[in-house]
Coordinates of C-alpha atoms in Angstrom, one line a residue:
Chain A
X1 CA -7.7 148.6 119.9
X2 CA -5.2 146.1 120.9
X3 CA -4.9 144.6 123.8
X4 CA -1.3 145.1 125.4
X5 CA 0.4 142.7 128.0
X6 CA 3.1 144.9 129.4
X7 CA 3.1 148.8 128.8
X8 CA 6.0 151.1 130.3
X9 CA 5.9 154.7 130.7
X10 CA 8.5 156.7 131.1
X11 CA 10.6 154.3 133.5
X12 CA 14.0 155.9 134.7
X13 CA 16.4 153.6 136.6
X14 CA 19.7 154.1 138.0
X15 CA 21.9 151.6 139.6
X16 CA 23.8 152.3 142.7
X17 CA 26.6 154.8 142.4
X18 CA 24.9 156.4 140.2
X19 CA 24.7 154.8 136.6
X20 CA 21.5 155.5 134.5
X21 CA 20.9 151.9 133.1
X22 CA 17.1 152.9 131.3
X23 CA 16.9 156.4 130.8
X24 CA 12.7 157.4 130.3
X25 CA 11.8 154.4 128.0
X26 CA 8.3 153.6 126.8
X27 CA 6.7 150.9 125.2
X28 CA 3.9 148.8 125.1
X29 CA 3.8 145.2 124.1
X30 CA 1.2 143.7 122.4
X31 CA -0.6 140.5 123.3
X32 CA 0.5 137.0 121.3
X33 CA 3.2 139.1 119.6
X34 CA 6.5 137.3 119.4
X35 CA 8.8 140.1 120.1
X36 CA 12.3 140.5 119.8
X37 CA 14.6 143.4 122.2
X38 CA 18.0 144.6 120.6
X39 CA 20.8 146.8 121.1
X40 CA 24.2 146.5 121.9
X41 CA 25.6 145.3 124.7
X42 CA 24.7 147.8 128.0
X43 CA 22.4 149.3 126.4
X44 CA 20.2 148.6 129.0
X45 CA 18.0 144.8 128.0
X46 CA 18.6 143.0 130.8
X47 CA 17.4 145.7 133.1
X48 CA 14.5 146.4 131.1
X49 CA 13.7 142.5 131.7
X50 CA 14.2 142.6 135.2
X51 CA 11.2 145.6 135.2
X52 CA 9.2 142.4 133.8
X53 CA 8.2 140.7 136.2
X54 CA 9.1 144.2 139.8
X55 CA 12.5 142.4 140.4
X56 CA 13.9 145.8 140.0
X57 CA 12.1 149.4 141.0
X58 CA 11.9 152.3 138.6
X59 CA 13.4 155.2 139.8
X60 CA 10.3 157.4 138.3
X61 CA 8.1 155.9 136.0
X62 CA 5.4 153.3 135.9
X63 CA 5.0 149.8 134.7
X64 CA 2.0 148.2 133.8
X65 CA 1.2 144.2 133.7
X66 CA -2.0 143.4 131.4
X67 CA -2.7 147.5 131.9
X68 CA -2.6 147.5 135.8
X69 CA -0.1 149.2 137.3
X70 CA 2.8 147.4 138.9
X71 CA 2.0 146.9 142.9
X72 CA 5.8 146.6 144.9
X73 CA 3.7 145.0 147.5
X74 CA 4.6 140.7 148.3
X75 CA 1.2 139.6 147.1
X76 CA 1.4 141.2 144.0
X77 CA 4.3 140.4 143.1
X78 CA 4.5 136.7 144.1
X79 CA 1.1 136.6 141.1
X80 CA 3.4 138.6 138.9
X81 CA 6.4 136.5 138.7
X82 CA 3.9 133.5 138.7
X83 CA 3.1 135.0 135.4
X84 CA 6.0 136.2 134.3
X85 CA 9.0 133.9 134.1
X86 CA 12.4 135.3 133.2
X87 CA 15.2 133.0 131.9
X88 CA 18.7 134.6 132.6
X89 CA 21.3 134.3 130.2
X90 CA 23.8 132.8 132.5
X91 CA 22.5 129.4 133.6
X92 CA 25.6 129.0 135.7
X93 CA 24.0 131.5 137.8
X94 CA 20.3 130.8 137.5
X95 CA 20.6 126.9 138.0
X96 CA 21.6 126.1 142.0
X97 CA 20.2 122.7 142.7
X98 CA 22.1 119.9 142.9
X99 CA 20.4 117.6 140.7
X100 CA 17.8 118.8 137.1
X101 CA 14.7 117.7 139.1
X102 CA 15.3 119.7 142.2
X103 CA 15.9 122.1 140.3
X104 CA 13.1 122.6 137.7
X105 CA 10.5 121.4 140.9
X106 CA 12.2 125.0 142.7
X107 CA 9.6 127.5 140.9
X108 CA 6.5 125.1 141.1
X109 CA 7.0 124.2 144.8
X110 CA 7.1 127.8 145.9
X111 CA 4.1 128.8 144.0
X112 CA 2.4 126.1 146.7
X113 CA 1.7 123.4 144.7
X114 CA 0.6 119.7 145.6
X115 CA 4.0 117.5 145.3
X116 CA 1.8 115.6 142.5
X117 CA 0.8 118.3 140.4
X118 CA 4.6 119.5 141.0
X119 CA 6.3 116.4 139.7
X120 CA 3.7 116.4 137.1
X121 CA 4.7 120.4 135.8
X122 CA 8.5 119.1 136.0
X123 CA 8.2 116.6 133.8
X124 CA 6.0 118.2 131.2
X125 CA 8.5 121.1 131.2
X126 CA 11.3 118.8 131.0
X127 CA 9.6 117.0 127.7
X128 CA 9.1 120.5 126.3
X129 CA 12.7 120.8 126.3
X130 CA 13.3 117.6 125.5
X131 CA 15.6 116.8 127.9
X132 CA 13.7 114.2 130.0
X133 CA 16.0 111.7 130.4
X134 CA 18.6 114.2 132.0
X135 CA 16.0 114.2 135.2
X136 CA 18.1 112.8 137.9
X137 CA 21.5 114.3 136.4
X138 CA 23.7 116.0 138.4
X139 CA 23.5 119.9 137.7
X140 CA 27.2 120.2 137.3
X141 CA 27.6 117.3 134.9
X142 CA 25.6 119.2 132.6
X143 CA 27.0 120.9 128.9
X144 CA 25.7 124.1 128.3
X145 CA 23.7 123.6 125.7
X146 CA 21.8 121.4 128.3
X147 CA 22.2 124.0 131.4
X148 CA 20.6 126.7 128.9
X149 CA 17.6 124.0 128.0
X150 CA 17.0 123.1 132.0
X151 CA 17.2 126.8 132.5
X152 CA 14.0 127.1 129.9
X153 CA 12.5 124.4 131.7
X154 CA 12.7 126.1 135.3
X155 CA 10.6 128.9 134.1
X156 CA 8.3 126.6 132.0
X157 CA 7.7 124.6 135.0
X158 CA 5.6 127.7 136.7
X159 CA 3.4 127.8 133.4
X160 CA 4.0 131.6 133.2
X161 CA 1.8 133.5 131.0
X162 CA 5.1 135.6 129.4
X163 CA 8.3 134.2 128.9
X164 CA 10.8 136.6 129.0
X165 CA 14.5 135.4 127.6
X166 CA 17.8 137.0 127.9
X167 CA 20.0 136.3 125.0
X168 CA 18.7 132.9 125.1
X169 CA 20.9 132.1 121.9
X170 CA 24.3 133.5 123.2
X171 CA 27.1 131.0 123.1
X172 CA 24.5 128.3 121.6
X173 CA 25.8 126.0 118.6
X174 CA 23.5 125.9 115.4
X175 CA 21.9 122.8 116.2
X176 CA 20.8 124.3 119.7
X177 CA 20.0 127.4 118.5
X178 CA 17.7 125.7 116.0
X179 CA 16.1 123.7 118.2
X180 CA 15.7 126.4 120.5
X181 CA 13.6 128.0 118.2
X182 CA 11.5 125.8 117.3
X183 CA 10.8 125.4 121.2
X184 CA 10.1 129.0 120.7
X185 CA 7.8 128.7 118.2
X186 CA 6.4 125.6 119.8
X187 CA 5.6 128.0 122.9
X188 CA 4.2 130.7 120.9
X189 CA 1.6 128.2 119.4
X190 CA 0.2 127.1 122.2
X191 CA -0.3 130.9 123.2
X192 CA 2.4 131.7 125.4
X193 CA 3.8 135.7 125.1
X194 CA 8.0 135.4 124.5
X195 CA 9.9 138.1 124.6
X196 CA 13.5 138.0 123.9
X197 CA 16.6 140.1 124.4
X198 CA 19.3 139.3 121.5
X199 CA 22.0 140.5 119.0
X200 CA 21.7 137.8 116.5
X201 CA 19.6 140.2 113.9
X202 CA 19.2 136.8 112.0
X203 CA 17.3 135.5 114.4
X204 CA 15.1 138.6 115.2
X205 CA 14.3 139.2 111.3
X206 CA 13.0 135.5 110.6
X207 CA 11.5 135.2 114.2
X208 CA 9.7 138.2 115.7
X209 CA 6.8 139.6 114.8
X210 CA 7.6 143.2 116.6
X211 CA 10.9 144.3 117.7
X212 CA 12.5 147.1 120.0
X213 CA 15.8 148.9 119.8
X214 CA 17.3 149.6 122.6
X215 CA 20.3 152.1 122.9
X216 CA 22.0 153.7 126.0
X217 CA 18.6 153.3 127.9
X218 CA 16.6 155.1 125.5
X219 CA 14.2 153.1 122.7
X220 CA 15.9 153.9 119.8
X221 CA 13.7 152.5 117.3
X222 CA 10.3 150.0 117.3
X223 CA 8.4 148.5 114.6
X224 CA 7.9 145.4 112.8
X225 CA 11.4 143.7 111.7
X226 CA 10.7 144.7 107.8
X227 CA 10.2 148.7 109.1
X228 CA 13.4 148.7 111.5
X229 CA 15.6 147.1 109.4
X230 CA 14.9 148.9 106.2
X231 CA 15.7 151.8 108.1
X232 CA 19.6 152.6 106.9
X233 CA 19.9 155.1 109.0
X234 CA 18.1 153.7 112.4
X235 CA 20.4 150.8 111.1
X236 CA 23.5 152.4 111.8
X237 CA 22.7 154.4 114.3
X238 CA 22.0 151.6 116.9
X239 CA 25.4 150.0 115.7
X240 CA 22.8 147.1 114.3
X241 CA 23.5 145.5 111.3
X242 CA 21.0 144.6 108.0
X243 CA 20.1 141.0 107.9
X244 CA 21.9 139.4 105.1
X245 CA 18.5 137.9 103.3
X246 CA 17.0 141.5 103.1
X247 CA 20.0 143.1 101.8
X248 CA 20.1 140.2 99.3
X249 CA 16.2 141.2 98.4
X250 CA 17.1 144.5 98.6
X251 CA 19.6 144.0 96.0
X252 CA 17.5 142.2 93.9
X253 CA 14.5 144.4 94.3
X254 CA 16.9 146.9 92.7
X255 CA 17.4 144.8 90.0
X256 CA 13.3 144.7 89.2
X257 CA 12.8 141.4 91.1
X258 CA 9.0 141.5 92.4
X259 CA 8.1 140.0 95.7
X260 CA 4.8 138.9 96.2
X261 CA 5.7 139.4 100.0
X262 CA 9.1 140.0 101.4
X263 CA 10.4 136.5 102.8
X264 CA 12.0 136.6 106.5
X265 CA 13.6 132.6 106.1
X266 CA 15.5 131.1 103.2
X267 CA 12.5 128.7 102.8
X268 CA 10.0 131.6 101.9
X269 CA 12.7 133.4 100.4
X270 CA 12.9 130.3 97.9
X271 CA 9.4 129.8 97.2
X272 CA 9.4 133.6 96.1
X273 CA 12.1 132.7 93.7
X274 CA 10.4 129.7 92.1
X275 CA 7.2 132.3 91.5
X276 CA 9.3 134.4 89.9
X277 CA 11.1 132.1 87.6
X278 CA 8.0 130.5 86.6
X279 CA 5.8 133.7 85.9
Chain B
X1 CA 36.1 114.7 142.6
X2 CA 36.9 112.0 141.0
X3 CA 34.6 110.5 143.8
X4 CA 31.9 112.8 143.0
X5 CA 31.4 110.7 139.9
X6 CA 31.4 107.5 140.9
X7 CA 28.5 108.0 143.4
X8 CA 26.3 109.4 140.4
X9 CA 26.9 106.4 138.3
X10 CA 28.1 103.6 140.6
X11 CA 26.2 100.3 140.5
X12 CA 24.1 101.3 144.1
X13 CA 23.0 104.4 143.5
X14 CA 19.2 103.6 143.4
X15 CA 19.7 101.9 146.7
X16 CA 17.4 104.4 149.5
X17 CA 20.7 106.7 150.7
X18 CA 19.6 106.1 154.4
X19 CA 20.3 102.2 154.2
X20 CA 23.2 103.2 153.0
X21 CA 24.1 105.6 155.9
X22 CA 22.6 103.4 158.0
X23 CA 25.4 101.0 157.1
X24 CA 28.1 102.7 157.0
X25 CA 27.4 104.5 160.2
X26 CA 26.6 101.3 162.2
X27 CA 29.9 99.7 161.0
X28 CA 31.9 102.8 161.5
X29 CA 30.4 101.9 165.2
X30 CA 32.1 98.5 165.3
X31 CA 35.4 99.9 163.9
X32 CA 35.4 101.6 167.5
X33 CA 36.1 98.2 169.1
X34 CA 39.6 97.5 169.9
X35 CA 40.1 94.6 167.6
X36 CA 42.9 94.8 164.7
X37 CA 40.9 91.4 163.0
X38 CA 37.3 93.0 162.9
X39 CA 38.9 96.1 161.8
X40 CA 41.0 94.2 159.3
X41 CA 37.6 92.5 158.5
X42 CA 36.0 95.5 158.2
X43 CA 38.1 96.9 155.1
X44 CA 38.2 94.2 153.4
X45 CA 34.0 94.1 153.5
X46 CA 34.2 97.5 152.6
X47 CA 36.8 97.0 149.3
X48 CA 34.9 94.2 148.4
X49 CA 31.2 95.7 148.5
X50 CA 32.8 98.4 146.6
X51 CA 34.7 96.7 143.8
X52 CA 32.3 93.9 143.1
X53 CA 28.8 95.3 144.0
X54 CA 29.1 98.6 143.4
X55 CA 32.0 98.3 140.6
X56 CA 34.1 100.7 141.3
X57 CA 37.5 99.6 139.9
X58 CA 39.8 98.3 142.5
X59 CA 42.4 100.7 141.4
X60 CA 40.6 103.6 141.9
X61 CA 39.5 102.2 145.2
X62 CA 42.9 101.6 146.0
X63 CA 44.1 104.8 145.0
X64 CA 42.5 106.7 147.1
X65 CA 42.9 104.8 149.5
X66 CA 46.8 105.6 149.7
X67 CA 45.3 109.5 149.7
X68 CA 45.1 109.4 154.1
X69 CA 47.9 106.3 154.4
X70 CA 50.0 109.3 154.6
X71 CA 48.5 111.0 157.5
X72 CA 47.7 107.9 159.2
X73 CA 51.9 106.7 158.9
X74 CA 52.6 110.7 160.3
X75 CA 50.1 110.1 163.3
X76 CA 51.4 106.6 164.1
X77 CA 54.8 107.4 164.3
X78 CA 54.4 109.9 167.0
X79 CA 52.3 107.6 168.8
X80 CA 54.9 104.8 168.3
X81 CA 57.9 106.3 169.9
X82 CA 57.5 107.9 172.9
X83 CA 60.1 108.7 175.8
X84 CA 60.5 106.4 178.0
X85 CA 61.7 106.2 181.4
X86 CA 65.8 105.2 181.7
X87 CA 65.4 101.5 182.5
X88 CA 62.6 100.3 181.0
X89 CA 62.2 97.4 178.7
X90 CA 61.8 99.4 175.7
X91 CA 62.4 97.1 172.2
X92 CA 64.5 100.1 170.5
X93 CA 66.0 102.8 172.5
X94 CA 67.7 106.3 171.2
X95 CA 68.7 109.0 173.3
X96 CA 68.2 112.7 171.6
X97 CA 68.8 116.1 173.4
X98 CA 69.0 113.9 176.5
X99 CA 65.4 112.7 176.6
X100 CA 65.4 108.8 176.1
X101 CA 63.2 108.1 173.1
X102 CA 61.8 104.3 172.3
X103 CA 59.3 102.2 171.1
X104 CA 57.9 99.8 173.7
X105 CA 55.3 96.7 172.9
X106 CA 53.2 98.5 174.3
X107 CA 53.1 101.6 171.7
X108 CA 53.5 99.1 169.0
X109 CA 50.2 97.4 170.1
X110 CA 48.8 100.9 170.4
X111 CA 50.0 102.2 166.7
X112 CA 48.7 98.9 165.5
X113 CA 44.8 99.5 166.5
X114 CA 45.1 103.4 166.0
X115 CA 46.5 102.4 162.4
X116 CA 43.9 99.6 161.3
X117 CA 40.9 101.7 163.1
X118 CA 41.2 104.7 161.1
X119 CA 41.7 102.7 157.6
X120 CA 38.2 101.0 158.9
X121 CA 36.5 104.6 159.2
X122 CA 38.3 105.6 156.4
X123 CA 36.6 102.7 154.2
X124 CA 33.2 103.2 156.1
X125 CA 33.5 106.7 154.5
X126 CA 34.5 106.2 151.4
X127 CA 32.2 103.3 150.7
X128 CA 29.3 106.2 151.7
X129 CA 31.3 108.7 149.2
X130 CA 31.6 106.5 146.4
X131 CA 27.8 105.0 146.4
X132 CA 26.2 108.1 147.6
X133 CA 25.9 111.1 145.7
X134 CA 25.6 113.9 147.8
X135 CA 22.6 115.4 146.7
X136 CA 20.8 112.2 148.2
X137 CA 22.7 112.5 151.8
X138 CA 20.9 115.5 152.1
X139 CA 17.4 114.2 151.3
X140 CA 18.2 111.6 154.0
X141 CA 19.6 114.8 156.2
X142 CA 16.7 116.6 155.9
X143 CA 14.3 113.7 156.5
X144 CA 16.0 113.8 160.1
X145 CA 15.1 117.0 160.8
X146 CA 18.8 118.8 160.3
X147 CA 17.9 122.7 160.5
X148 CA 16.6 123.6 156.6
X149 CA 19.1 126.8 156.7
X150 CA 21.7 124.5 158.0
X151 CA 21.2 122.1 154.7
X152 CA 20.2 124.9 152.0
X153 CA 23.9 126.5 152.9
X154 CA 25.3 122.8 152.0
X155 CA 23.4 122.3 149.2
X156 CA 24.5 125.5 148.0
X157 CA 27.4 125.1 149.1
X158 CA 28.1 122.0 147.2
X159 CA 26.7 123.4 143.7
X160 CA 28.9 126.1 143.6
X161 CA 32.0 124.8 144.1
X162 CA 31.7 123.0 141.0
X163 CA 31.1 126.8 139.4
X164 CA 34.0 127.7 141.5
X165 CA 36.3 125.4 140.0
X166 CA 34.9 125.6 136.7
X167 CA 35.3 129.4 137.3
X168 CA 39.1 129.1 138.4
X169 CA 40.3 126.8 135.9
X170 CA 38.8 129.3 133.0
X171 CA 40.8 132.3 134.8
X172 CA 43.7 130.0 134.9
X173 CA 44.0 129.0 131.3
X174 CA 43.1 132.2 130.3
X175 CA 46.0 133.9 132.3
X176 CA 48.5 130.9 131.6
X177 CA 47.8 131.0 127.6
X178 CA 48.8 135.0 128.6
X179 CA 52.1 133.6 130.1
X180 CA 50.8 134.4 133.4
X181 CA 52.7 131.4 135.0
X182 CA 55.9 132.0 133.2
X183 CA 58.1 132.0 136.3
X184 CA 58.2 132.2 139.9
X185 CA 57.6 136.0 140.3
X186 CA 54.4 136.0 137.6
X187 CA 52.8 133.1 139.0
X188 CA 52.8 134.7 142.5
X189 CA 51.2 137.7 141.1
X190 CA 48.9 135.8 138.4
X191 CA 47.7 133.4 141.2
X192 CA 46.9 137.1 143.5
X193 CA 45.0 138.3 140.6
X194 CA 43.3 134.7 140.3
X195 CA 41.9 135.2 143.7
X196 CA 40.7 138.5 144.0
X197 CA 39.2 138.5 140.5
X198 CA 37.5 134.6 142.0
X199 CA 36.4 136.6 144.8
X200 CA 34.7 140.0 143.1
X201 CA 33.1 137.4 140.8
X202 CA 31.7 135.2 143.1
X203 CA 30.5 138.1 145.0
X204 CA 28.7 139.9 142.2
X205 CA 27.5 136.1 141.0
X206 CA 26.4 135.4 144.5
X207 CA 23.9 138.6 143.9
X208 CA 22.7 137.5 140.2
X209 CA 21.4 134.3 141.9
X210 CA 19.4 135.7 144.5
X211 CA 17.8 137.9 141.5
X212 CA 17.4 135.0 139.3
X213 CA 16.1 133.0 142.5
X214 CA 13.5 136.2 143.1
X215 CA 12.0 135.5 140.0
X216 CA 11.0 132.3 140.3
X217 CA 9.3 133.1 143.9
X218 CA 11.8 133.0 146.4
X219 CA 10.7 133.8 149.4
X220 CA 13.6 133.0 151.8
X221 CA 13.1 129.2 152.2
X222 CA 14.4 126.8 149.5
X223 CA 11.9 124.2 148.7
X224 CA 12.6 121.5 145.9
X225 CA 11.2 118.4 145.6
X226 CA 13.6 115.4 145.4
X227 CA 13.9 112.1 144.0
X228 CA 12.0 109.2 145.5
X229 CA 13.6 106.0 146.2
X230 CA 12.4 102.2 147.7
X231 CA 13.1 101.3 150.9
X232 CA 14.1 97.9 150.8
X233 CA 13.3 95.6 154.3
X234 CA 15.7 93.0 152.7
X235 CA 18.3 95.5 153.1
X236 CA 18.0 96.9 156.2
X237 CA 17.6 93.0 158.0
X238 CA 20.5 92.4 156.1
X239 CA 23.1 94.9 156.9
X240 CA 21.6 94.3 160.9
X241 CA 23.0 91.3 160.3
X242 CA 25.8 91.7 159.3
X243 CA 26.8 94.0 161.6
X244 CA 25.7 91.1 163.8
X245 CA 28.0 88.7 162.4
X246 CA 30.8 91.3 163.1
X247 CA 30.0 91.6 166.6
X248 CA 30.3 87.9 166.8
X249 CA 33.5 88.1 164.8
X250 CA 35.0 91.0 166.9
X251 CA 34.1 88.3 170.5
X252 CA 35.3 85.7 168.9
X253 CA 38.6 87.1 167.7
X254 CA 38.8 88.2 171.3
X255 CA 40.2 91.7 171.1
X256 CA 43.3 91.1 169.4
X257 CA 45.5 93.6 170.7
X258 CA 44.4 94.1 174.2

């Protein structure tokens, strides 16, 4: 059996006044998975997220963290969101310091740290990102392509086991978003859990290895990309859209093209296309 | 905010922020004596220090230096003229509604080391402004003990103004490329909506933060870890002496306008 690193059951949550933001979702997420949340907006991601790591209180329901049920008590949850870092989407709003180091040292000097070890976590996190030389920068001189990287680098800074990303690619130019991905799958390698929210369904068919649809606070749909996406009807249903590269295999495939195995980048999708034209 | 830039990339901001405070704040002392030279003195330290150590254009410098000239002229004026009693030896006289108005030696002497006192603090300030980015003040704040709820509502403070602005100058273009500031009677009510919209925002923004603050461990203190700098003894026996030199200067000069 697999071994699963965050499990909900059944979590209802409303927000005050009376709005159902998650309405009885389940689902359980599978260790070293990369996994990918989508859905339109409202439909309920970022609350999901903020379930992560007991920021926010189901309203019935439970939540489990590597199959132990959430505790709502201060010791518990000061481990928890040791171990589970969420980046927000806006990093207007998550960055408050007035200079990069302060504030990627933030995280690491509350979980107690020695100021050594502290400066050393800041400045590995900040290489991760590659954004070293921005250490003594001024927040608000920053672009956002660079407030979104220091953002990364706050939560990296606590060495959480899951990293949990809120449309980390929203408002990102290609060159970011590429690189952000790499960083991705940089992370990934060396064994870290990511979990992301997003609406770029190019980027959740090459990249995730599982993904979740989300729709008015219900789980519309779950599987591997390949199995949701092939899915016309789920498709349209959760007012997601096919990627282009599987509709172009799809097409294809029609056609009495063969693929060895069906290729989630243009790279693989090439190499598939030089088997064929050889065999 | 122009400012705000120069003390992240001026030519002394590696120099320990507290020698830097140190120095303005002991000047800013001197400037207290009534002397028009040392105060004179004083400035043109200041400029200089700015311009050619720190490199801060001179026209910049002297730009904002016109910024409080106005205030100052406002203030002296009043102190200038004064009534004055019906036969005194007042150099101009003027009567108006009856009250005998005029400026005696006396209130021109007064004007005189009111006027070149406050461009003196003025310069102590701005030389601290320009060469010292905020952030570092309030390392040096913090290291003398200023209340940590007191300094965490600065800092705070301080970062979100920038989103602030940024904030109300999106909301402005955006109702402005809407025509929003057509006229008179549109701008009034573009400029209300500016406000309250600036105001629900940074009240639901204000609640994001403390969630995206949660979640990295807050635990209602703000602890950060800031950037190290030397402290130089050259410095600090240096601008001792100097301030020594203008003590000297300021008996020397022997008060000017007393």
């Amino acid at each position: 059996m697999s071994e699963y690193i965050l499990e909900m059951r059944d979590v209802v949550f409303d927000y005050p006044g009376g709005i159902r933001a998650l309405n009885g979702i389940s689902m359980a997420i599978e260790k070293g998975k990369k996994i990918a949340v989508l859905g339109p907006n409202g439909s309920g991601k970022s609350t999901l997220f903020l379930h992560f790591n007991g920021i926010l209180r189901p309203k019935s329901g439970k939540v489990f963290y590597r199959g132990q049920q959430i505790k709502y008590h201060r010791d518990y949850l000061v481990n928890l969101r040791k171990n589970v870092g969420i980046v927000f989407q806006d990093p207007d709003i998550q960055l408050f310091a007035g200079s990069v180091f302060q504030e990627v040292s933030f995280g690491p000097m509350n979980l107690g740290f020695s100021i050594p070890e502290v400066e050393k976590r800041v400045v590995e996190a900040l290489k991760a990102c590659g954004i070293e030389e921005l250490k003594h920068r001024p927040t608000h001189f920053l672009s956002f392509g660079q407030k979104k990287r220091v953002s990364i680098a706050d939560v990296l800074a606590m060495d959480p086991e899951v990293l949990v990303l809120d449309e980390p690619a929203a408002y990102l130019d290609p060159k970011h978003e590429q690189k952000l991905v790499e960083l991705l799958e940089e992370l990934c390698r060396k064994g870290k859990q990511v979990i992301l929210s997003t609406h770029d369904v190019e980027l959740a068919y090459a990249w995730a290895d599982y993904v979740f649809v989300l729709k008015a606070g219900r789980l519309a749909a779950e599987g591997t990309p390949q199995e949701v996406f092939q899915n016309e009807t789920l498709v349209k249903e959760a007012d997601l859209r096919k990627p282009q590269l599987l509709e172009i295999c799809d097409i294809l495939k029609q056609k009495g093209f063969v693929f060895n195995k069906m290729p989630r980048n243009i790279p693989e999708f090439r190499e598939e296309l030089l088997i064929y034209v050889e065999s | 905010m122009l400012i705000d830039n120069y003390a992240y990339s001026n030519r002394l901001k590696d120099v320990h922020p507290a020698e830097k405070l140190y120095f303005a704040m002991t000047t800013m002392a001197m400037g207290f004596i009534p002397n028009i030279y040392l105060n004179m003195a004083i400035v043109s330290m200041m400029g200089a220090l700015l311009v050619f150590n720190a490199k801060i254009p001179a026209k910049v410098f002297l730009k904002t230096l016109l910024l409080p000239l106005w205030f100052v002229l406002i203030g002296i004026l009043t102190i200038m003229i004064n009534a004055v009693p019906a036969g005194s030896s007042a150099l101009i006289k003027f009567s108006l509604l009856g009250i005998t108005l005029g400026i005696t030696q006396e209130s021109i002497k007064a004007s005189a080391v009111l006027f070149s006192r406050s461009l003196a603090m003025v310069c102590c300030l701005y030389f601290l402004a320009f060469t010292t980015p905020m952030v570092d003040i309030f390392i040096v704040l913090r290291s003398m003990k200023v209340p940590g709820l007191f300094l965490e509502l600065m800092e705070l403070v301080y970062r979100f103004l920038f989103v602030l602005m940024e904030t109300s100058e999106r909301i402005y273009i955006s109702q402005s490329s809407r025509l929003g500031y057509m006229n008179a009677g549109t701008a009034v009510r573009s400029l209300g909506r500016l406000i309250s919209s600036l105001f629900i925002k940074a009240w639901k923004d204000s609640e994001s933060l403390y969630t995206a603050l949660e979640a990295r461990g807050y635990e209602g203190e703000v602890k950060v870890l800031t950037k190290k700098f030397p402290i130089s003894i050259k410095n600090i026996f240096l601008i001792t002496s100097v301030e020594f030199l203008l003590l000297v200067f300021a008996w020397l000069s022997g008060g000017g306008a007393r």
